[in-house]
Amino acid sequence: NKEMAQSQSASEGNTQYIPIQFHIVGSNTGAGYIKLENVFAGICKLNDDYAQTDLQFYFNGSFNYINMTAMFDLTFPGVPSSVNNAYSDNRVNNAINIFIGNGLSSGNSGYYTFSRDIIYMDKTYVNGSDNILAHELGHYFSLMHPFFGWENTPYNPDEPTPTTVEYFNQSFNVEYVDRDINCEDSGDYLCGTPADYILDWNGGCNYTGGAVDPDSVLIDPDEANFMGYYSFAGCQDYYFSADQIDVIHADYQNRPAINSVSPPSFIPITDTANLVTPELDALEEIYA
């Protein structure tokens, strides 16, 4: 996707509309579904977050309900094979598939899995304010963390910064602050996002932890980027860098299952809604 983005000019100003299939997960007895008002708020927030990319999202028909406790309260990592099979059985090919359950045992807010090509979300973070869904959708569109490679290696200020880090039994280059050294083949492999080694930061939206690159130069991570972990703090406007947007566009173009779908009608609705039920001023029983 990066090579494709660099070899052709990106189209701008031409909005593309992409269907999302939401899978609403409950327990075996059908308890615990996310409130639908939160799903509506979540897709509105997602469209706001992706407005700069010229990608917008809409519901792929009705919601799909799944009653499966193993998916509702998900073991992660080490997702049970029964859940992975259920992902494959329920996903649709012509939409982005997002499963919303009760949460993950690891405490993560959500995740994207390449092997199943689905997103799983903790229902707490699908709403009109959190950025988690935008972050996970960035992974769907092949974006990596700007601190890629450090996921299993917490930065230690008491030790010299290494030149490589290990992740999934592979060695990855540590990104230098100087853009001329190795930004093309380290971190998220994009030079538009600065060096970032930080997975856990509780100091707000301005990083002052003092991490340095292997040349002892202080890093200055982009706290406003959706793909960094600062994006979960919710204290500023967030965005994708220009080269991240180019990669998102390239990934979209490489997904014929969603880029060939005709969007729904844009004809405005001008009819007046007629109240059918309940009758005006009627007193109705409400069941919890």
One Martini backbone bead per residue (centre of mass of N, CA, C, O) as a GRO file, in nm:
protein
  288
    1ASN     BB    1   0.057   0.063  -0.020
    2LYS     BB    2   0.296   0.254  -0.009
    3GLU     BB    3   0.394   0.213  -0.297
    4MET     BB    4   0.130   0.298  -0.430
    5ALA     BB    5   0.117   0.585  -0.304
    6GLN     BB    6   0.404   0.675  -0.434
    7SER     BB    7   0.313   0.610  -0.754
    8GLN     BB    8   0.052   0.789  -0.692
    9SER     BB    9  -0.193   1.005  -0.698
   10ALA     BB   10  -0.413   1.140  -0.492
   11SER     BB   11  -0.746   1.158  -0.433
   12GLU     BB   12  -0.941   1.458  -0.395
   13GLY     BB   13  -1.278   1.539  -0.308
   14ASN     BB   14  -1.380   1.223  -0.336
   15THR     BB   15  -1.626   1.071  -0.198
   16GLN     BB   16  -1.637   0.769  -0.014
   17TYR     BB   17  -1.862   0.490   0.033
   18ILE     BB   18  -1.888   0.273   0.327
   19PRO     BB   19  -1.977  -0.023   0.449
   20ILE     BB   20  -2.112  -0.133   0.770
   21GLN     BB   21  -2.101  -0.428   0.969
   22PHE     BB   22  -2.285  -0.481   1.250
   23HIS     BB   23  -2.211  -0.685   1.540
   24ILE     BB   24  -2.424  -0.784   1.797
   25VAL     BB   25  -2.312  -0.881   2.114
   26GLY     BB   26  -2.402  -1.148   2.331
   27SER     BB   27  -2.502  -1.362   2.523
   28ASN     BB   28  -2.648  -1.667   2.523
   29THR     BB   29  -2.923  -1.498   2.628
   30GLY     BB   30  -2.908  -1.189   2.509
   31ALA     BB   31  -2.718  -1.018   2.686
   32GLY     BB   32  -2.556  -0.688   2.668
   33TYR     BB   33  -2.615  -0.502   2.461
   34ILE     BB   34  -2.566  -0.246   2.288
   35LYS     BB   35  -2.661   0.059   2.246
   36LEU     BB   36  -2.784   0.194   1.961
   37GLU     BB   37  -2.715   0.493   2.015
   38ASN     BB   38  -2.404   0.429   2.020
   39VAL     BB   39  -2.377   0.339   1.728
   40PHE     BB   40  -2.469   0.599   1.598
   41ALA     BB   41  -2.254   0.775   1.735
   42GLY     BB   42  -2.008   0.616   1.628
   43ILE     BB   43  -2.049   0.674   1.319
   44CYS     BB   44  -2.038   0.977   1.343
   45LYS     BB   45  -1.754   0.994   1.463
   46LEU     BB   46  -1.613   0.846   1.230
   47ASN     BB   47  -1.685   1.058   1.013
   48ASP     BB   48  -1.532   1.284   1.148
   49ASP     BB   49  -1.248   1.144   1.161
   50TYR     BB   50  -1.265   1.083   0.820
   51ALA     BB   51  -1.305   1.350   0.660
   52GLN     BB   52  -0.999   1.396   0.557
   53THR     BB   53  -1.015   1.119   0.366
   54ASP     BB   54  -1.294   1.085   0.200
   55LEU     BB   55  -1.435   0.891   0.409
   56GLN     BB   56  -1.752   0.718   0.439
   57PHE     BB   57  -2.016   0.582   0.653
   58TYR     BB   58  -2.248   0.299   0.649
   59PHE     BB   59  -2.509   0.100   0.679
   60ASN     BB   60  -2.544  -0.259   0.626
   61GLY     BB   61  -2.815  -0.249   0.711
   62SER     BB   62  -2.876  -0.456   0.942
   63PHE     BB   63  -2.824  -0.597   1.229
   64ASN     BB   64  -2.614  -0.846   1.381
   65TYR     BB   65  -2.702  -1.105   1.597
   66ILE     BB   66  -2.502  -1.243   1.877
   67ASN     BB   67  -2.511  -1.540   2.088
   68MET     BB   68  -2.190  -1.527   2.264
   69THR     BB   69  -1.997  -1.545   2.532
   70ALA     BB   70  -1.707  -1.586   2.409
   71MET     BB   71  -1.741  -1.304   2.254
   72PHE     BB   72  -1.842  -1.111   2.467
   73ASP     BB   73  -1.619  -1.250   2.663
   74LEU     BB   74  -1.299  -1.205   2.562
   75THR     BB   75  -1.027  -1.385   2.489
   76PHE     BB   76  -0.717  -1.188   2.533
   77PRO     BB   77  -0.529  -1.349   2.403
   78GLY     BB   78  -0.639  -1.640   2.261
   79VAL     BB   79  -0.862  -1.690   2.069
   80PRO     BB   80  -1.108  -1.883   2.021
   81SER     BB   81  -1.198  -2.088   1.765
   82SER     BB   82  -1.504  -2.037   1.786
   83VAL     BB   83  -1.478  -1.731   1.733
   84ASN     BB   84  -1.328  -1.732   1.465
   85ASN     BB   85  -1.550  -1.891   1.321
   86ALA     BB   86  -1.774  -1.679   1.373
   87TYR     BB   87  -1.652  -1.457   1.213
   88SER     BB   88  -1.661  -1.608   0.937
   89ASP     BB   89  -1.973  -1.676   0.940
   90ASN     BB   90  -2.069  -1.354   0.972
   91ARG     BB   91  -1.924  -1.226   0.765
   92VAL     BB   92  -1.908  -0.985   0.512
   93ASN     BB   93  -1.777  -0.894   0.193
   94ASN     BB   94  -1.922  -0.582   0.144
   95ALA     BB   95  -1.781  -0.505   0.430
   96ILE     BB   96  -1.721  -0.377   0.727
   97ASN     BB   97  -1.635  -0.566   1.021
   98ILE     BB   98  -1.812  -0.516   1.339
   99PHE     BB   99  -1.761  -0.625   1.667
  100ILE     BB  100  -1.977  -0.597   1.965
  101GLY     BB  101  -1.883  -0.627   2.295
  102ASN     BB  102  -1.787  -0.633   2.635
  103GLY     BB  103  -1.481  -0.753   2.610
  104LEU     BB  104  -1.140  -0.788   2.715
  105SER     BB  105  -0.922  -0.958   2.920
  106SER     BB  106  -0.673  -0.749   2.868
  107GLY     BB  107  -0.817  -0.442   2.836
  108ASN     BB  108  -0.873  -0.384   2.569
  109SER     BB  109  -1.074  -0.196   2.336
  110GLY     BB  110  -0.948  -0.336   2.075
  111TYR     BB  111  -0.931  -0.510   1.744
  112TYR     BB  112  -0.735  -0.624   1.466
  113THR     BB  113  -0.770  -0.894   1.221
  114PHE     BB  114  -0.623  -1.016   0.944
  115SER     BB  115  -0.723  -1.317   0.917
  116ARG     BB  116  -1.044  -1.205   0.940
  117ASP     BB  117  -1.110  -0.906   0.878
  118ILE     BB  118  -1.168  -0.772   1.175
  119ILE     BB  119  -1.350  -0.596   1.427
  120TYR     BB  120  -1.312  -0.551   1.781
  121MET     BB  121  -1.537  -0.418   2.040
  122ASP     BB  122  -1.577  -0.240   2.310
  123LYS     BB  123  -1.873  -0.094   2.400
  124THR     BB  124  -1.761   0.150   2.566
  125TYR     BB  125  -1.603   0.270   2.279
  126VAL     BB  126  -1.892   0.309   2.145
  127ASN     BB  127  -1.928   0.647   2.045
  128GLY     BB  128  -1.915   1.017   2.051
  129SER     BB  129  -1.583   1.033   2.170
  130ASP     BB  130  -1.410   0.805   2.094
  131ASN     BB  131  -1.100   0.678   1.907
  132ILE     BB  132  -1.080   0.366   1.873
  133LEU     BB  133  -1.223   0.306   1.604
  134ALA     BB  134  -1.034   0.476   1.428
  135HIS     BB  135  -0.781   0.316   1.500
  136GLU     BB  136  -0.876   0.031   1.405
  137LEU     BB  137  -0.936   0.124   1.113
  138GLY     BB  138  -0.645   0.187   1.051
  139HIS     BB  139  -0.559  -0.110   1.058
  140TYR     BB  140  -0.744  -0.203   0.833
  141PHE     BB  141  -0.578   0.017   0.643
  142SER     BB  142  -0.261  -0.069   0.737
  143LEU     BB  143  -0.191   0.074   0.985
  144MET     BB  144   0.050   0.163   1.217
  145HIS     BB  145   0.225   0.210   1.470
  146PRO     BB  146   0.463   0.445   1.543
  147PHE     BB  147   0.576   0.212   1.765
  148PHE     BB  148   0.668  -0.011   1.603
  149GLY     BB  149   0.811  -0.289   1.808
  150TRP     BB  150   0.727  -0.189   2.121
  151GLU     BB  151   0.486  -0.368   2.232
  152ASN     BB  152   0.710  -0.566   2.409
  153THR     BB  153   0.890  -0.280   2.481
  154PRO     BB  154   0.950  -0.098   2.725
  155TYR     BB  155   1.067   0.195   2.792
  156ASN     BB  156   1.409   0.258   2.920
  157PRO     BB  157   1.575   0.530   3.067
  158ASP     BB  158   1.819   0.346   3.208
  159GLU     BB  159   1.878   0.275   2.907
  160PRO     BB  160   1.997   0.240   2.619
  161THR     BB  161   1.895   0.292   2.313
  162PRO     BB  162   1.815   0.088   2.083
  163THR     BB  163   1.830  -0.023   1.736
  164THR     BB  164   1.652  -0.269   1.833
  165VAL     BB  165   1.349  -0.469   1.831
  166GLU     BB  166   1.126  -0.711   1.963
  167TYR     BB  167   0.868  -0.879   1.752
  168PHE     BB  168   0.754  -1.171   1.696
  169ASN     BB  169   1.055  -1.279   1.658
  170GLN     BB  170   1.149  -0.993   1.555
  171SER     BB  171   1.351  -0.748   1.400
  172PHE     BB  172   1.346  -0.388   1.464
  173ASN     BB  173   1.384  -0.078   1.387
  174VAL     BB  174   1.482   0.213   1.528
  175GLU     BB  175   1.368   0.527   1.533
  176TYR     BB  176   1.474   0.828   1.428
  177VAL     BB  177   1.448   1.164   1.431
  178ASP     BB  178   1.594   1.172   1.180
  179ARG     BB  179   1.464   1.161   0.856
  180ASP     BB  180   1.747   1.059   0.708
  181ILE     BB  181   1.787   0.767   0.826
  182ASN     BB  182   1.492   0.552   0.894
  183CYS     BB  183   1.176   0.614   0.830
  184GLU     BB  184   1.123   0.396   0.592
  185ASP     BB  185   1.239   0.134   0.803
  186SER     BB  186   1.055   0.231   1.057
  187GLY     BB  187   0.819   0.180   1.249
  188ASP     BB  188   0.561   0.274   1.020
  189TYR     BB  189   0.721   0.364   0.747
  190LEU     BB  190   0.668   0.678   0.806
  191CYS     BB  191   0.774   1.020   0.777
  192GLY     BB  192   0.507   1.178   0.893
  193THR     BB  193   0.594   1.023   1.155
  194PRO     BB  194   0.734   1.037   1.440
  195ALA     BB  195   0.909   0.930   1.679
  196ASP     BB  196   0.789   0.635   1.874
  197TYR     BB  197   0.790   0.445   2.209
  198ILE     BB  198   0.488   0.477   2.332
  199LEU     BB  199   0.246   0.293   2.535
  200ASP     BB  200   0.276   0.443   2.831
  201TRP     BB  201   0.088   0.745   2.918
  202ASN     BB  202  -0.006   0.971   3.207
  203GLY     BB  203   0.072   1.295   3.111
  204GLY     BB  204  -0.104   1.343   2.877
  205CYS     BB  205  -0.071   1.550   2.568
  206ASN     BB  206   0.239   1.598   2.673
  207TYR     BB  207   0.537   1.478   2.608
  208THR     BB  208   0.790   1.437   2.904
  209GLY     BB  209   0.978   1.158   2.934
  210GLY     BB  210   1.276   1.164   2.774
  211ALA     BB  211   1.308   1.018   2.524
  212VAL     BB  212   1.561   0.859   2.322
  213ASP     BB  213   1.754   0.800   2.078
  214PRO     BB  214   2.044   0.641   1.975
  215ASP     BB  215   2.160   0.962   1.961
  216SER     BB  216   2.025   1.125   2.209
  217VAL     BB  217   1.753   1.225   2.093
  218LEU     BB  218   1.476   1.376   2.146
  219ILE     BB  219   1.160   1.292   2.140
  220ASP     BB  220   0.852   1.399   1.931
  221PRO     BB  221   0.565   1.304   1.947
  222ASP     BB  222   0.240   1.263   1.805
  223GLU     BB  223  -0.040   1.324   2.001
  224ALA     BB  224  -0.260   1.368   1.739
  225ASN     BB  225  -0.248   1.075   1.650
  226PHE     BB  226  -0.449   0.805   1.599
  227MET     BB  227  -0.205   0.570   1.617
  228GLY     BB  228  -0.156   0.655   1.885
  229TYR     BB  229  -0.195   0.641   2.243
  230TYR     BB  230  -0.293   0.941   2.287
  231SER     BB  231  -0.583   0.907   2.150
  232PHE     BB  232  -0.716   0.815   2.443
  233ALA     BB  233  -0.740   1.098   2.602
  234GLY     BB  234  -0.937   1.328   2.481
  235CYS     BB  235  -0.772   1.647   2.449
  236GLN     BB  236  -0.797   1.660   2.125
  237ASP     BB  237  -0.738   1.691   1.807
  238TYR     BB  238  -0.738   1.457   1.542
  239TYR     BB  239  -0.515   1.279   1.303
  240PHE     BB  240  -0.388   1.224   0.984
  241SER     BB  241  -0.144   1.190   0.794
  242ALA     BB  242  -0.071   1.222   0.470
  243ASP     BB  243   0.056   0.931   0.437
  244GLN     BB  244  -0.172   0.781   0.574
  245ILE     BB  245  -0.392   0.860   0.371
  246ASP     BB  246  -0.257   0.727   0.128
  247VAL     BB  247  -0.274   0.439   0.245
  248ILE     BB  248  -0.576   0.425   0.280
  249HIS     BB  249  -0.641   0.459  -0.021
  250ALA     BB  250  -0.484   0.213  -0.120
  251ASP     BB  251  -0.640   0.003   0.041
  252TYR     BB  252  -0.915   0.064  -0.077
  253GLN     BB  253  -0.830  -0.001  -0.376
  254ASN     BB  254  -0.751  -0.313  -0.270
  255ARG     BB  255  -1.087  -0.335  -0.211
  256PRO     BB  256  -1.334  -0.454  -0.406
  257ALA     BB  257  -1.562  -0.530  -0.198
  258ILE     BB  258  -1.594  -0.203  -0.123
  259ASN     BB  259  -1.526  -0.020  -0.394
  260SER     BB  260  -1.793  -0.156  -0.564
  261VAL     BB  261  -2.006  -0.024  -0.393
  262SER     BB  262  -2.315   0.105  -0.396
  263PRO     BB  263  -2.458   0.358  -0.277
  264PRO     BB  264  -2.699   0.501  -0.151
  265SER     BB  265  -2.929   0.717  -0.169
  266PHE     BB  266  -2.932   1.096  -0.199
  267ILE     BB  267  -3.218   1.147  -0.163
  268PRO     BB  268  -3.408   1.359  -0.017
  269ILE     BB  269  -3.615   1.390   0.263
  270THR     BB  270  -3.954   1.558   0.257
  271ASP     BB  271  -4.132   1.415   0.421
  272THR     BB  272  -4.369   1.376   0.661
  273ALA     BB  273  -4.400   1.255   0.963
  274ASN     BB  274  -4.606   0.990   1.096
  275LEU     BB  275  -4.780   0.914   1.369
  276VAL     BB  276  -4.856   0.589   1.495
  277THR     BB  277  -4.676   0.513   1.761
  278PRO     BB  278  -4.804   0.643   1.995
  279GLU     BB  279  -5.037   0.812   2.110
  280LEU     BB  280  -5.111   1.110   2.191
  281ASP     BB  281  -5.054   1.117   2.535
  282ALA     BB  282  -4.995   0.837   2.598
  283LEU     BB  283  -4.985   0.566   2.828
  284GLU     BB  284  -4.697   0.360   2.873
  285GLU     BB  285  -4.548   0.074   2.905
  286ILE     BB  286  -4.230  -0.015   3.062
  287TYR     BB  287  -3.956  -0.231   2.972
  288ALA     BB  288  -3.638  -0.347   3.089
   0.00000   0.00000   0.00000
